[in-house]
Coordinates of C-alpha atoms in Angstrom, one line a residue:
M1 CA 7.1 22.0 -47.7
A2 CA 3.4 22.4 -48.4
K3 CA 2.0 20.5 -51.3
H4 CA 0.9 22.6 -54.2
K5 CA -2.9 22.5 -54.6
K6 CA -4.0 21.3 -58.0
M7 CA -6.2 23.9 -59.8
T8 CA -9.7 22.9 -60.8
A9 CA -10.9 23.2 -64.4
D10 CA -12.8 26.4 -63.5
E11 CA -9.7 28.0 -61.9
K12 CA -7.6 27.1 -64.9
A13 CA -10.2 28.6 -67.3
D14 CA -10.4 31.8 -65.2
Q15 CA -6.6 32.1 -64.9
K16 CA -6.3 31.8 -68.7
V17 CA -8.8 34.6 -69.3
K18 CA -7.1 36.8 -66.8
Y19 CA -3.7 36.1 -68.3
Y20 CA -4.7 37.2 -71.8
Q21 CA -6.8 40.1 -70.5
S22 CA -3.7 41.4 -68.7
L23 CA -1.6 41.2 -71.9
E24 CA -4.3 42.8 -73.9
N25 CA -4.5 45.7 -71.4
K26 CA -0.7 46.0 -71.4
Y27 CA -0.5 46.4 -75.2
Q28 CA -3.6 48.5 -75.3
K29 CA -1.8 51.0 -73.1
R30 CA 1.5 50.8 -75.0
W31 CA -0.4 51.3 -78.3
K32 CA -2.1 54.4 -77.0
N33 CA 1.1 55.8 -75.6
S34 CA 3.0 55.1 -78.9
E35 CA 0.2 56.6 -80.9
Q36 CA 0.3 59.8 -78.9
K37 CA 4.1 60.0 -79.2
G38 CA 3.7 59.6 -82.9
M39 CA 1.2 62.4 -83.2
D40 CA 3.3 64.7 -81.0
T41 CA 6.4 64.0 -83.1
Y42 CA 4.5 64.5 -86.4
K43 CA 3.3 67.9 -85.2
K44 CA 6.8 69.0 -84.2
M45 CA 8.1 67.8 -87.6
Q46 CA 5.4 69.9 -89.4
A47 CA 6.1 73.0 -87.3
T48 CA 9.9 73.2 -87.7
N49 CA 11.6 74.8 -90.6
D50 CA 15.1 73.4 -89.7
K51 CA 15.9 70.8 -92.4
K52 CA 18.2 68.8 -90.1
E53 CA 15.7 68.8 -87.2
K54 CA 12.9 67.9 -89.6
A55 CA 14.9 64.9 -90.9
K56 CA 15.7 63.8 -87.4
L57 CA 12.0 64.1 -86.4
N58 CA 11.0 62.2 -89.5
T59 CA 13.3 59.3 -88.7
R60 CA 11.9 59.2 -85.1
W61 CA 8.3 59.4 -86.4
K62 CA 8.9 56.4 -88.8
K63 CA 10.3 54.4 -85.9
I64 CA 7.4 55.3 -83.7
T65 CA 5.0 54.3 -86.5
K66 CA 6.5 50.8 -86.6
T67 CA 6.2 50.5 -82.8
V68 CA 2.5 51.6 -83.0
G69 CA 1.8 48.9 -85.6
A70 CA 3.6 46.2 -83.6
D71 CA 1.8 47.2 -80.3
N72 CA -1.6 47.3 -82.2
N73 CA -1.0 43.8 -83.7
A74 CA -0.1 42.4 -80.3
R75 CA -3.2 44.0 -78.7
K76 CA -5.4 42.4 -81.4
R77 CA -3.7 39.1 -81.0
Y78 CA -4.2 39.0 -77.2
K79 CA -7.7 40.3 -77.6
K80 CA -8.6 37.3 -79.9
L81 CA -6.9 34.9 -77.5
R82 CA -8.8 36.4 -74.6
E83 CA -12.1 36.0 -76.5
N84 CA -11.3 32.4 -77.3
A85 CA -10.4 31.7 -73.6
E86 CA -13.8 33.3 -72.6
S87 CA -15.6 31.1 -75.1
E88 CA -13.8 28.0 -73.7
R89 CA -14.7 29.0 -70.2
D90 CA -18.4 29.6 -71.2
A91 CA -18.4 26.2 -72.9
L92 CA -17.0 24.6 -69.7
H93 CA -19.6 26.2 -67.5
K94 CA -22.3 25.0 -69.9
Q95 CA -21.0 21.5 -69.9
Q96 CA -20.8 21.5 -66.1
G97 CA -24.4 22.7 -65.9
D98 CA -25.5 20.0 -68.4
L99 CA -23.8 17.3 -66.5
A100 CA -25.2 18.5 -63.2
A101 CA -28.7 18.4 -64.7
I102 CA -28.1 14.9 -65.9
A103 CA -26.9 13.8 -62.5
D104 CA -30.1 15.3 -60.9
K105 CA -32.2 13.5 -63.5
I106 CA -30.5 10.2 -62.7
A107 CA -30.8 10.7 -59.0
Q108 CA -34.6 11.5 -59.3
H109 CA -35.1 8.5 -61.6
N110 CA -33.4 6.1 -59.2
A111 CA -35.1 7.5 -56.2
Q112 CA -38.5 7.1 -57.8
F113 CA -37.7 3.6 -58.9
S114 CA -36.7 2.6 -55.4
I115 CA -40.0 3.9 -54.0
D116 CA -42.3 2.5 -56.7
P117 CA -40.7 -0.1 -59.0
S118 CA -43.9 -0.3 -61.0
S119 CA -43.8 3.4 -61.9
S120 CA -42.8 4.9 -65.2
S121 CA -39.3 5.2 -63.8
N122 CA -39.0 1.4 -64.2
E123 CA -36.4 1.7 -66.9
G124 CA -33.6 0.2 -65.0
H125 CA -31.0 1.8 -62.7
A126 CA -28.1 2.0 -65.3
A127 CA -27.7 5.2 -67.4
I128 CA -25.7 5.9 -70.6
Y129 CA -25.1 9.4 -71.8
P130 CA -22.5 11.5 -73.7
S131 CA -19.6 12.5 -71.4
D132 CA -19.9 16.1 -72.4
G133 CA -23.5 16.2 -71.2
S134 CA -24.9 17.3 -74.6
Q135 CA -27.8 14.8 -74.6
N136 CA -30.1 13.2 -72.0
P137 CA -29.3 9.7 -70.7
I138 CA -30.8 6.5 -71.9
F139 CA -31.7 4.1 -69.1
I140 CA -31.2 0.3 -69.4
S141 CA -32.0 -2.6 -67.1
P142 CA -28.9 -4.8 -67.2
S143 CA -30.9 -8.0 -66.4
D144 CA -28.6 -10.3 -68.4
N145 CA -25.1 -9.1 -67.6
E146 CA -23.0 -6.2 -66.5
S147 CA -19.3 -6.9 -66.5
E148 CA -15.9 -5.3 -67.1
D149 CA -12.7 -6.9 -68.4
T150 CA -9.1 -5.6 -68.4
T151 CA -6.4 -7.3 -70.4
S152 CA -2.6 -6.7 -70.4
N153 CA 0.2 -7.5 -72.8
V154 CA 2.9 -9.4 -71.0
T155 CA 6.2 -10.4 -72.6
S156 CA 6.5 -14.0 -73.5
Y157 CA 10.3 -13.9 -73.1
P158 CA 12.2 -14.7 -69.8
V159 CA 13.3 -11.5 -68.0
D160 CA 16.4 -10.6 -66.2
E161 CA 16.4 -11.5 -62.5
G162 CA 15.7 -8.4 -60.5
A163 CA 14.4 -6.4 -63.4
P164 CA 11.2 -4.4 -62.7
R165 CA 8.3 -6.5 -64.0
A166 CA 6.4 -3.3 -64.8
D167 CA 8.8 -2.8 -67.7
Y168 CA 7.5 -5.9 -69.4
V169 CA 3.8 -5.5 -68.8
R170 CA 1.3 -3.0 -70.3
V171 CA -2.4 -2.6 -70.1
A172 CA -3.8 -3.5 -73.6
S173 CA -7.5 -2.8 -73.3
K174 CA -10.4 -2.3 -70.9
T175 CA -13.9 -3.2 -71.9
V176 CA -17.4 -3.1 -70.4
S177 CA -20.3 -5.4 -71.5
V178 CA -23.9 -4.8 -70.7
G179 CA -26.9 -6.9 -71.7
G180 CA -30.5 -6.2 -70.7
I181 CA -33.7 -4.4 -71.6
I182 CA -34.5 -1.0 -72.9
T183 CA -38.1 -0.1 -72.0
G184 CA -40.7 2.1 -73.6
R185 CA -44.3 2.9 -73.2
N186 CA -44.6 1.4 -76.6
R187 CA -42.3 -0.2 -79.2
A188 CA -41.8 3.1 -81.0
E189 CA -40.4 4.7 -77.9
A190 CA -38.0 1.8 -77.3
N191 CA -36.9 1.9 -81.0
E192 CA -36.2 5.7 -80.6
K193 CA -33.9 5.0 -77.7
F194 CA -32.1 2.3 -79.6
A195 CA -31.7 4.6 -82.6
K196 CA -30.0 7.1 -80.3
L197 CA -27.6 4.4 -79.2
Q198 CA -26.9 3.6 -82.9
S199 CA -26.2 7.3 -83.5
W200 CA -23.7 7.4 -80.7
H201 CA -22.1 4.3 -82.0
N202 CA -21.9 5.5 -85.6
H203 CA -20.5 8.9 -84.6
H204 CA -18.0 7.3 -82.0
K205 CA -19.4 9.4 -79.2
T206 CA -17.5 9.4 -76.0
L207 CA -19.9 8.1 -73.4
T208 CA -20.4 7.6 -69.6
Y209 CA -21.9 4.4 -68.2
Q210 CA -23.3 4.7 -64.7
G211 CA -24.6 1.6 -63.1
D212 CA -23.1 -0.9 -60.8
I213 CA -20.0 -0.2 -63.0
N214 CA -19.1 3.4 -63.5
Y215 CA -16.9 4.6 -66.3
K216 CA -16.3 7.7 -68.4
H217 CA -14.5 7.9 -71.7
L218 CA -16.2 4.9 -73.3
V219 CA -17.1 4.3 -76.9
I220 CA -19.5 1.6 -78.2
N221 CA -17.7 -1.1 -80.1
D222 CA -20.6 -3.5 -80.4
L223 CA -24.4 -3.0 -80.4
Q224 CA -26.9 -5.7 -80.8
N225 CA -30.7 -5.8 -80.8
T226 CA -32.3 -9.2 -80.2
Y227 CA -35.8 -9.4 -81.4
S228 CA -38.0 -11.3 -79.0
D229 CA -41.6 -11.7 -77.9
L230 CA -41.4 -8.5 -75.8
R231 CA -44.2 -6.2 -76.9
D232 CA -43.0 -2.8 -75.9
N233 CA -39.4 -3.4 -74.9
L234 CA -36.1 -4.3 -76.6
K235 CA -33.5 -6.8 -75.6
V236 CA -30.1 -5.3 -76.3
S237 CA -26.4 -6.1 -75.8
I238 CA -23.8 -3.3 -75.7
G239 CA -20.0 -3.5 -75.7
F240 CA -17.9 -0.6 -74.7
T241 CA -14.1 0.1 -74.9
F242 CA -12.4 2.4 -72.6
I243 CA -10.3 5.1 -74.3
Y244 CA -7.1 5.9 -72.5
W245 CA -6.5 9.6 -72.0
A246 CA -3.2 10.9 -73.2
Q247 CA -1.8 14.4 -73.0
V248 CA 0.4 15.4 -75.9
T249 CA 2.3 18.7 -75.7
T250 CA 4.4 20.3 -78.4
S251 CA 6.2 23.6 -78.8
T252 CA 8.6 25.2 -81.3
G253 CA 11.7 27.3 -81.2
K254 CA 14.6 27.2 -78.8
N255 CA 12.7 25.9 -75.9
A256 CA 11.0 23.1 -78.0
K257 CA 10.0 20.1 -76.0
K258 CA 9.5 16.6 -77.3
K259 CA 6.0 15.1 -77.6
T260 CA 4.9 13.2 -74.5
S261 CA 2.1 10.8 -74.1
K262 CA 1.0 9.5 -70.7
S263 CA -0.3 6.3 -72.2
S264 CA 3.1 5.4 -73.8
K265 CA 5.7 7.3 -71.7
R266 CA 7.0 4.1 -70.1
V267 CA 8.3 2.6 -73.3
A268 CA 9.0 5.7 -75.4
G269 CA 12.6 5.9 -76.5
S270 CA 13.8 9.1 -78.2
R271 CA 15.8 8.5 -81.4
N272 CA 16.7 12.2 -82.0
K273 CA 19.6 12.4 -79.7
K274 CA 23.4 11.8 -79.7
Y275 CA 24.0 8.4 -78.0
T276 CA 27.0 6.7 -76.5
A277 CA 27.7 3.4 -78.2
I278 CA 29.4 0.5 -76.4
T279 CA 30.6 -3.0 -77.4
V280 CA 29.0 -5.7 -75.4
K281 CA 31.5 -7.9 -73.5
K282 CA 31.3 -11.5 -72.7
G283 CA 29.2 -12.2 -69.6
Q284 CA 27.4 -8.8 -69.6
T285 CA 23.5 -8.8 -69.3
L286 CA 21.0 -6.2 -70.4
L287 CA 20.0 -5.6 -66.8
G288 CA 23.6 -5.0 -65.8
I289 CA 24.2 -2.6 -68.7
A290 CA 20.9 -0.8 -67.8
K291 CA 22.0 -0.3 -64.2
R292 CA 25.5 0.8 -65.2
Y293 CA 24.3 3.5 -67.6
N294 CA 21.3 4.5 -65.4
T295 CA 18.6 3.5 -67.9
S296 CA 16.0 0.7 -68.2
V297 CA 16.0 -2.6 -69.9
K298 CA 12.9 -1.6 -71.8
W299 CA 14.6 1.6 -73.1
L300 CA 17.6 -0.4 -74.3
Q301 CA 15.3 -2.8 -76.1
K302 CA 13.4 0.0 -77.7
V303 CA 16.4 1.9 -79.0
N304 CA 18.5 -1.1 -80.0
H305 CA 15.6 -3.2 -81.4
I306 CA 16.2 -6.1 -79.1
K307 CA 13.3 -8.5 -79.0
N308 CA 14.6 -11.0 -76.4
P309 CA 16.1 -9.1 -73.4
N310 CA 18.0 -12.3 -72.3
K311 CA 19.8 -12.7 -75.7
I312 CA 22.6 -10.3 -76.4
D313 CA 25.9 -11.3 -78.0
A314 CA 29.5 -10.4 -77.1
G315 CA 30.9 -8.0 -79.6
Q316 CA 27.4 -6.5 -80.3
H317 CA 27.3 -2.7 -80.6
M318 CA 24.6 -1.1 -78.4
Y319 CA 23.4 2.4 -77.7
V320 CA 23.2 3.1 -74.0
G321 CA 22.3 6.7 -73.5
K322 CA 23.3 10.3 -74.2
K323 CA 27.0 10.9 -74.5
T324 CA 28.4 12.4 -71.3
N325 CA 32.1 11.6 -71.3
K326 CA 33.9 12.7 -74.5
K327 CA 37.2 11.1 -73.4
A328 CA 35.8 7.7 -72.5
R329 CA 37.6 4.9 -74.3
G330 CA 35.8 2.5 -76.6
K331 CA 32.9 4.9 -77.1
I332 CA 31.8 6.7 -80.2
R333 CA 29.2 9.4 -80.7
V334 CA 26.5 8.6 -83.2
K335 CA 23.3 10.3 -84.2

């Protein structure tokens, strides 16, 4: 079976516009047809002298009038959604154009620097700019350091033999540190560049760093300016934190779906379901219970508030999953 090709952002935006456009056209046509039917029915009602027929036509006309109102409201609603989708598509195209212009500017800057390091392009090869492309990049020469660091939270408790280690480890943070020089034709120009970095820091702007290290979705967590004997340039130190992307989707009604987050899906345990409860027997382990009830050790810890996965007591009550067998002995349904 052929693998489904993932749509690009442009394709998704175009598809969204076309979808709402088709619905707008559909209800536009229905509204016009209903309106015409209403006018024809009203004319017939005015023309007839038969009281029964007039009453029948009046009832029909009132019903058509409601349909006209409903179709018109739907048409207006989908028109607004279509206009919003077009605005989003236009904003996406503008952002793509801005980012393409920044990429060209960085490429030209680095090409000129490689040809003539003494030129005005001698600002360093690393660039910092807003990830949405809304502002021009600031170049920095990372002469002191350019490093990245990733840390993870790992359980301090012993784990069951054979249990997936991934259930006990989670990335905690990812940081980038850069130290170097911001250049200027004079101190005022260098100060202006640093002020822009301060503005991005103060407004928590999502940034892209492009040097020997390349990251999107960074925010500045530390910004230092070391005053030295440099006449026109500034010696700075910048710390970035990578922001993990998470997609949260919600809906209401009969087909409501629970919120999901890609950054926490591994350890999320829903507490809004009916669970099966068991009594732990002597010799049972959390890993064995997880395998028997087709769940994970981490899920059992989350739902049952178990800190140490290797310490469960005989006689302890434990939730193990959704209730599937109503006749199972020794199990009760709880909420």
